[in-house]
Tab-separated table of N, CA and C in Angstrom:
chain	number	residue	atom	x	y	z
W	1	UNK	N	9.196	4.047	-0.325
W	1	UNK	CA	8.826	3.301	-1.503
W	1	UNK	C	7.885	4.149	-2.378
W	2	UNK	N	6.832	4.761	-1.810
W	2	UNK	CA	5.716	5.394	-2.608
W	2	UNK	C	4.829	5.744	-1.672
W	3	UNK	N	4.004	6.743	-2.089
W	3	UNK	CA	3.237	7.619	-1.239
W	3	UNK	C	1.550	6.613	-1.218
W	4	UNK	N	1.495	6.468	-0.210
W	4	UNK	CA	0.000	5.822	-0.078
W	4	UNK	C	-0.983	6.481	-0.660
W	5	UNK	N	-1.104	7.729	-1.161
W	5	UNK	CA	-2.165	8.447	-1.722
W	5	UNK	C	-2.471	8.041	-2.662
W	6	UNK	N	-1.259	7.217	-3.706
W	6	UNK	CA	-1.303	7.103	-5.177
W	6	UNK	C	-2.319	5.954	-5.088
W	7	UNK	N	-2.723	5.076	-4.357
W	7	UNK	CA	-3.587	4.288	-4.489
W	7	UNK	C	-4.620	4.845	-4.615
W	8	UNK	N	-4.995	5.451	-3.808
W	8	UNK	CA	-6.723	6.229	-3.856
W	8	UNK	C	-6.228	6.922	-5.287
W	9	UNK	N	-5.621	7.625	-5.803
W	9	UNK	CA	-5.342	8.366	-7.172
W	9	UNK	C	-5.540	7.853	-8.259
W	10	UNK	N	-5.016	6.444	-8.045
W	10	UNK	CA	-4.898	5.388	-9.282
W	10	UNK	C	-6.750	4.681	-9.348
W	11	UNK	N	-7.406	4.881	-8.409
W	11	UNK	CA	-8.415	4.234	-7.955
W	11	UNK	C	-9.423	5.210	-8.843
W	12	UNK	N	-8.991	6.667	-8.370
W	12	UNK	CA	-10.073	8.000	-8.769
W	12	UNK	C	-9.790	7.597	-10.451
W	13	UNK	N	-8.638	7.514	-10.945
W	13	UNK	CA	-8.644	7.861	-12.102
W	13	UNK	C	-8.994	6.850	-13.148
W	14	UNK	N	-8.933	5.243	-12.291
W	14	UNK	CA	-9.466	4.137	-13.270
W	14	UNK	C	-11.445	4.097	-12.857
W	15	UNK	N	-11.808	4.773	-11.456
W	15	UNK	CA	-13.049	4.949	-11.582
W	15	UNK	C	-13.881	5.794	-11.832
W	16	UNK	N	-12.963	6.972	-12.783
W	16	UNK	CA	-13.876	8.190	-12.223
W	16	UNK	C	-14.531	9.191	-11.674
W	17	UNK	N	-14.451	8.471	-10.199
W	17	UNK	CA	-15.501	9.100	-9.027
W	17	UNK	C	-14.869	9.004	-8.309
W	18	UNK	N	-15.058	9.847	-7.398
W	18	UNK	CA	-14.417	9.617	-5.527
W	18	UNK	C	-15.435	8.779	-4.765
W	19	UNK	N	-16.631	8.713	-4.798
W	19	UNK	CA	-17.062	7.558	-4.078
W	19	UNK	C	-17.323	6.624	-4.971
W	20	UNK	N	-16.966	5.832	-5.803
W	20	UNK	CA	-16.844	4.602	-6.784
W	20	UNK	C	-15.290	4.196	-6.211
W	21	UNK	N	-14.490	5.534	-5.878
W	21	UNK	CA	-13.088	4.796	-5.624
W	21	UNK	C	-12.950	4.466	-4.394
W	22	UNK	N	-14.068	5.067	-3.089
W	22	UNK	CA	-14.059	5.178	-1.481
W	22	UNK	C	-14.548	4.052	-1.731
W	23	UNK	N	-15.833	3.204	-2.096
W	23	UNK	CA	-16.301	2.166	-2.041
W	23	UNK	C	-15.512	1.060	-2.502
W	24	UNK	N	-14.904	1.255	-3.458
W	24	UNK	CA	-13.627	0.017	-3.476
W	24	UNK	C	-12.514	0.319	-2.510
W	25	UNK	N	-11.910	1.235	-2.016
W	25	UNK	CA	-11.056	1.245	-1.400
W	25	UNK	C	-11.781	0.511	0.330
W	26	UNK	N	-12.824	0.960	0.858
W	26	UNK	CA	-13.345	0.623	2.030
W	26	UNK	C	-13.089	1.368	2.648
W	27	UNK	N	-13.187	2.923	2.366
W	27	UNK	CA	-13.133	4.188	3.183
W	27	UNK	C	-14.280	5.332	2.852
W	28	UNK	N	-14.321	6.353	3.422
W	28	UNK	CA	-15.441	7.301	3.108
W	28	UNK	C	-15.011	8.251	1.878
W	29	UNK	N	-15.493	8.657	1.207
W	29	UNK	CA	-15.480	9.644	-0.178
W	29	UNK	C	-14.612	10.910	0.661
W	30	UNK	N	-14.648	11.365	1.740
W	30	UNK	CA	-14.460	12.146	2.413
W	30	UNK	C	-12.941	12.165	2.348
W	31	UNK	N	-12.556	10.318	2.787
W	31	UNK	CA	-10.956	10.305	3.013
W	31	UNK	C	-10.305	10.434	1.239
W	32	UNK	N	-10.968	10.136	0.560
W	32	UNK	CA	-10.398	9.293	-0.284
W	32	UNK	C	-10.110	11.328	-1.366
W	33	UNK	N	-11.442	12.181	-1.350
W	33	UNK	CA	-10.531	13.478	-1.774
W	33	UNK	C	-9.456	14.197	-0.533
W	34	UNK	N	-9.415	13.967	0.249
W	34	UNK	CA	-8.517	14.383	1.479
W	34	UNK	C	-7.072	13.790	0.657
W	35	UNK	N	-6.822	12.773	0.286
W	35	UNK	CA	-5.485	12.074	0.046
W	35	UNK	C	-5.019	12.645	-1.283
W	36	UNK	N	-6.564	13.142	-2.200
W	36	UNK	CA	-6.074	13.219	-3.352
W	36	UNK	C	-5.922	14.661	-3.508
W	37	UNK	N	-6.335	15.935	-2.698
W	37	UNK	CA	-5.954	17.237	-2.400
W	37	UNK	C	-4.271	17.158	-1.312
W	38	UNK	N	-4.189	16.610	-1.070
W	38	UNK	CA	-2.723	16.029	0.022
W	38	UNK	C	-1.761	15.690	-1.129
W	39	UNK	N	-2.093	14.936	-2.145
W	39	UNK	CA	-0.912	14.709	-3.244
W	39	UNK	C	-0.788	15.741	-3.975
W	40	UNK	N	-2.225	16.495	-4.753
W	40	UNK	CA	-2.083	17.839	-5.282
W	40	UNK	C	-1.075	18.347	-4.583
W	41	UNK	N	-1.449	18.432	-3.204
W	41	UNK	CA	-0.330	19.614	-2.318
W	41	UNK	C	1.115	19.753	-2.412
W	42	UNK	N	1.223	18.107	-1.985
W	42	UNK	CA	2.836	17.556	-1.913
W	42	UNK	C	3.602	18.094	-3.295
W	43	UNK	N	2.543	17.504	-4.610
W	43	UNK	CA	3.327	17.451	-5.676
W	43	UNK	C	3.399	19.056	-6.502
W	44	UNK	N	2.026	19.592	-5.868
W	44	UNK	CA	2.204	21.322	-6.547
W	44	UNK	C	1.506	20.846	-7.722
W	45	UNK	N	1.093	20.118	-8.103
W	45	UNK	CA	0.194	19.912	-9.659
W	45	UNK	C	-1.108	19.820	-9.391
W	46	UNK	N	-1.916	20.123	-10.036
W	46	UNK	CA	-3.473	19.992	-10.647
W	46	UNK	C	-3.663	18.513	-11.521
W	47	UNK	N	-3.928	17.388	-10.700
W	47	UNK	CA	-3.655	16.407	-11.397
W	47	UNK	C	-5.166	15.924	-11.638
W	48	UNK	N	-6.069	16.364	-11.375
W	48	UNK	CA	-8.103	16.274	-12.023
W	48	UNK	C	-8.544	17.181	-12.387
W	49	UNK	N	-10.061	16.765	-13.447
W	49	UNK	CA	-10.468	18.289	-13.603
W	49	UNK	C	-11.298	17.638	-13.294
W	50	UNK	N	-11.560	18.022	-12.101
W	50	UNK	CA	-13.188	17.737	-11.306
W	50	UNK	C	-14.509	18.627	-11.782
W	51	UNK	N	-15.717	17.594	-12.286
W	51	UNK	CA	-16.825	18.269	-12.670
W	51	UNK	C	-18.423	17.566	-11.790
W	52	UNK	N	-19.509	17.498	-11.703
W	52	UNK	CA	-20.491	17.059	-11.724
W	52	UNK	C	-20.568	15.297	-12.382
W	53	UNK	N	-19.706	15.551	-13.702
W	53	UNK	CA	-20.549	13.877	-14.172
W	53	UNK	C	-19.079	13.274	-13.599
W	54	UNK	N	-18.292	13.399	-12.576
W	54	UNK	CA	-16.820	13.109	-12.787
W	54	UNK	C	-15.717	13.360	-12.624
W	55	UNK	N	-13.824	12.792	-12.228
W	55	UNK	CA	-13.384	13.165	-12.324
W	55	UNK	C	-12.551	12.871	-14.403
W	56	UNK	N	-11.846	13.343	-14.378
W	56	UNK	CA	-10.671	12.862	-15.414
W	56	UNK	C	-9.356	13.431	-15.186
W	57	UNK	N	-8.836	12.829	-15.576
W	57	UNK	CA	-7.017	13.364	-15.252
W	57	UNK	C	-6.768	14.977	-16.193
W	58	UNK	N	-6.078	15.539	-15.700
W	58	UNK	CA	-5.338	16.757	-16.222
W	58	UNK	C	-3.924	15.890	-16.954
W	59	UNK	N	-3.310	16.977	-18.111
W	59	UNK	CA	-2.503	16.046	-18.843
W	59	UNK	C	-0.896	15.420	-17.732
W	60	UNK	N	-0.500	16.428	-16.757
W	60	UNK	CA	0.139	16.099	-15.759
W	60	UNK	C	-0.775	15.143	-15.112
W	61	UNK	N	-1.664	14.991	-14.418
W	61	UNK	CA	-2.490	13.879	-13.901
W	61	UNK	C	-2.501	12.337	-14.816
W	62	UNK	N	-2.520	12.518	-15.787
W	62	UNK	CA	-2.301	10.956	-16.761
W	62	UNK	C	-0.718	10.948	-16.563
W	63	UNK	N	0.006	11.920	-16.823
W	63	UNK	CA	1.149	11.849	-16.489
W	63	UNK	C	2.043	10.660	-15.118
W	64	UNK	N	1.315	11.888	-14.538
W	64	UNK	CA	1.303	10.619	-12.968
W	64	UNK	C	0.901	9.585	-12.713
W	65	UNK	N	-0.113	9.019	-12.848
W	65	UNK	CA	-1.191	7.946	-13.628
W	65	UNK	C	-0.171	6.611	-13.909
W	66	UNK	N	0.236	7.270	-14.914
W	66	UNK	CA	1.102	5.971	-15.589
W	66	UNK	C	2.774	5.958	-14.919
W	67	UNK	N	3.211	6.739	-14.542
W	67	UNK	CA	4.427	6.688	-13.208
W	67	UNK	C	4.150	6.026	-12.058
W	68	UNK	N	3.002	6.064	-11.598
W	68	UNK	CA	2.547	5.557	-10.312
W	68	UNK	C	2.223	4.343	-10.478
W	69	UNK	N	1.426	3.988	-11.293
W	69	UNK	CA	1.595	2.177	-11.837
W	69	UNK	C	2.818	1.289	-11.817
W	70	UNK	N	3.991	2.685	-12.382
W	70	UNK	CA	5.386	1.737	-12.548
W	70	UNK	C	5.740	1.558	-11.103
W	71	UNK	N	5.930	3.252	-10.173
W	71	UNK	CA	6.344	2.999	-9.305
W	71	UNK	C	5.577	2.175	-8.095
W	72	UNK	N	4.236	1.678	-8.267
W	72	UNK	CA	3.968	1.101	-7.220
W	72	UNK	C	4.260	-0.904	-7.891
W	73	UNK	N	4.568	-1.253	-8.896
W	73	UNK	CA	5.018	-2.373	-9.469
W	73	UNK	C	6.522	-2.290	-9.206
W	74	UNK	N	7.341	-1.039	-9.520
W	74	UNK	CA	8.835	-1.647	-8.526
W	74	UNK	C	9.131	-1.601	-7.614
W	75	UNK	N	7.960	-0.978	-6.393
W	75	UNK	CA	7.784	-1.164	-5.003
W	75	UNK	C	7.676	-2.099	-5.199
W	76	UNK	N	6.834	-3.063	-5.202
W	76	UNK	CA	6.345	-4.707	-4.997
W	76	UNK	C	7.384	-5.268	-5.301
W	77	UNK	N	7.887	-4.999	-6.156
W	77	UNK	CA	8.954	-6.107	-6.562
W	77	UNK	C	10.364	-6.149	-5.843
W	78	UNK	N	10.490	-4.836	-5.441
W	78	UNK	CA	11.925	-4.522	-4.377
W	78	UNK	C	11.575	-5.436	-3.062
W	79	UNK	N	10.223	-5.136	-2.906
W	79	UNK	CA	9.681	-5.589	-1.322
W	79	UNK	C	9.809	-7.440	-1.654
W	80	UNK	N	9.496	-7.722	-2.610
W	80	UNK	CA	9.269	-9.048	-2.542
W	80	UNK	C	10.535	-9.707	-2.590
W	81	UNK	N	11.626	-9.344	-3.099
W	81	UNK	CA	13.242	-9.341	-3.333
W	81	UNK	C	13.162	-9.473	-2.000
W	82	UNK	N	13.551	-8.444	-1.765
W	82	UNK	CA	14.127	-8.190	0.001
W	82	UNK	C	13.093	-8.810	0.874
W	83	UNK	N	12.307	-9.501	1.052
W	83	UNK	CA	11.672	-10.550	1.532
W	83	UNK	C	12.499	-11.755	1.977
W	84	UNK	N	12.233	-12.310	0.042
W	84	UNK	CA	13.230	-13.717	-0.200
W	84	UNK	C	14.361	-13.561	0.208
W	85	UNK	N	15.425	-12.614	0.358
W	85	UNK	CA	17.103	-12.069	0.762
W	85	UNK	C	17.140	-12.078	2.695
W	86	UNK	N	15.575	-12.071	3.065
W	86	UNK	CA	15.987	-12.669	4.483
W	86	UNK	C	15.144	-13.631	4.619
W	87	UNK	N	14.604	-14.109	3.925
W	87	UNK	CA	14.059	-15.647	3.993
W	87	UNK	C	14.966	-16.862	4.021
W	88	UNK	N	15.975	-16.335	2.852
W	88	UNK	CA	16.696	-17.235	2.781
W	88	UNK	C	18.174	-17.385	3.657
W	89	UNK	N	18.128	-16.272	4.401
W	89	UNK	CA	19.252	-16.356	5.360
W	89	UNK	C	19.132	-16.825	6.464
W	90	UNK	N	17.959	-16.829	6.753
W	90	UNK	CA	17.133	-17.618	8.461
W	90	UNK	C	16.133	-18.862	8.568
W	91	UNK	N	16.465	-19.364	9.502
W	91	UNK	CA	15.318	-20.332	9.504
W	91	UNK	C	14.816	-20.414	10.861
W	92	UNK	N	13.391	-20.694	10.979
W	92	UNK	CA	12.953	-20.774	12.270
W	92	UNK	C	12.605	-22.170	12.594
W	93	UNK	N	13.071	-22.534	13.597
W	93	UNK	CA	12.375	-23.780	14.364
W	93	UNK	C	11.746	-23.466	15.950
W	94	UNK	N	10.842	-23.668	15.361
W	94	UNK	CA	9.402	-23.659	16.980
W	94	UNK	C	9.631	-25.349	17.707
W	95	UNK	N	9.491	-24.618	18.842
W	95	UNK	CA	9.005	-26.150	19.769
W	95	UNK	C	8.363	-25.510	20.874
W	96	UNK	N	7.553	-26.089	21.262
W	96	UNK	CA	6.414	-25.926	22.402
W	96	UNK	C	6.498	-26.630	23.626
W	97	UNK	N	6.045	-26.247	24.712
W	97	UNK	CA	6.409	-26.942	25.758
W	97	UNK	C	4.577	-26.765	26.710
W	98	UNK	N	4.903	-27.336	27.172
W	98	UNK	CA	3.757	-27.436	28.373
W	98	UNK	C	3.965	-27.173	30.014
W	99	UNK	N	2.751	-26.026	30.772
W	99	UNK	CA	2.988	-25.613	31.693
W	99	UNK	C	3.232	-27.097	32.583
W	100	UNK	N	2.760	-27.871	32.793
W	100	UNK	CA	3.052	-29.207	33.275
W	100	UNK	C	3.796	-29.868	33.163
W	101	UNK	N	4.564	-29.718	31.786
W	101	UNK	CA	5.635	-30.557	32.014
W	101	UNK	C	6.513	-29.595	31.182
W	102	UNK	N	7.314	-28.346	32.101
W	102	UNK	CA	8.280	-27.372	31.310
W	102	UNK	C	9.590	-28.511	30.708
W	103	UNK	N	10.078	-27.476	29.499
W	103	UNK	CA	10.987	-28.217	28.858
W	103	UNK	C	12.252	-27.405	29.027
W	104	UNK	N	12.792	-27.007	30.367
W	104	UNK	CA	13.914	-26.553	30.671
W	104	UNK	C	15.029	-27.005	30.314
W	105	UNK	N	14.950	-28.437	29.995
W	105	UNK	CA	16.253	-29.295	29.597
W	105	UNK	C	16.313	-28.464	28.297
W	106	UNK	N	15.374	-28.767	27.131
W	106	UNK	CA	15.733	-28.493	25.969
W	106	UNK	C	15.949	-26.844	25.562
W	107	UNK	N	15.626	-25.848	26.699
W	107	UNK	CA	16.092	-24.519	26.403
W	107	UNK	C	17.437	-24.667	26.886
W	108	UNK	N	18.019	-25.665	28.181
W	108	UNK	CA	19.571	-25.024	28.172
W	108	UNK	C	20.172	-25.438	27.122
W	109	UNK	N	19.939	-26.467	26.977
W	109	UNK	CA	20.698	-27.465	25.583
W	109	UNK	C	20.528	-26.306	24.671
W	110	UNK	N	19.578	-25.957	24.457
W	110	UNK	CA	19.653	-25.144	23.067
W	110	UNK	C	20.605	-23.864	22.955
């Protein structure tokens, strides 16, 4: 569907910072440039220009930016499709039984 990095990416680039984006994400600053040097890698682009007050996107980096928004919105939406497409083909019925009084009748029947 999409690379888990783009979250921490999308995170760096609407906050700025790597720990503004570790602290919303609920991970260490540590993981959160680890994922975003790991996508550099994967993708071969320079997608920040990392300074002191900050990050900001490189023009390939906004690039990605706004691809990764789409593609993580038609992830969701494929996933939520194909959800409902076996939701609606199955149904579950539970019944419970008790060690005291097993309900062997109603498993052969069933």
């Amino acid at each position: 569907m999409y690379d888990r990095h783009l979250d921490s990416y999308i995170k760096v680039v609407e906050l700025g910072s790597f720990s503004k984006a570790a602290e919303s994400l609920f991970v260490s600053p540590n993981a959160v440039i680890k994922h975003i040097n790991l996508l550099e890698r994967d993708l071969g682009l320079v997608l920040l220009e990392r300074s002191k007050s900050g990050v900001v996107p490189t023009p390939a980096g906004e690039s990605i930016y706004r691809s990764a928004l789409s593609i993580m919105e038609a992830s969701s939406a494929a996933i939520e499709e194909a959800r409902a497409i076996q939701d609606a083909g199955s149904h579950c019925i539970r019944f419970a039984s008790s060690l005291l009084r097993p309900a062997a009748r109603i498993g052969r029947r069933w």
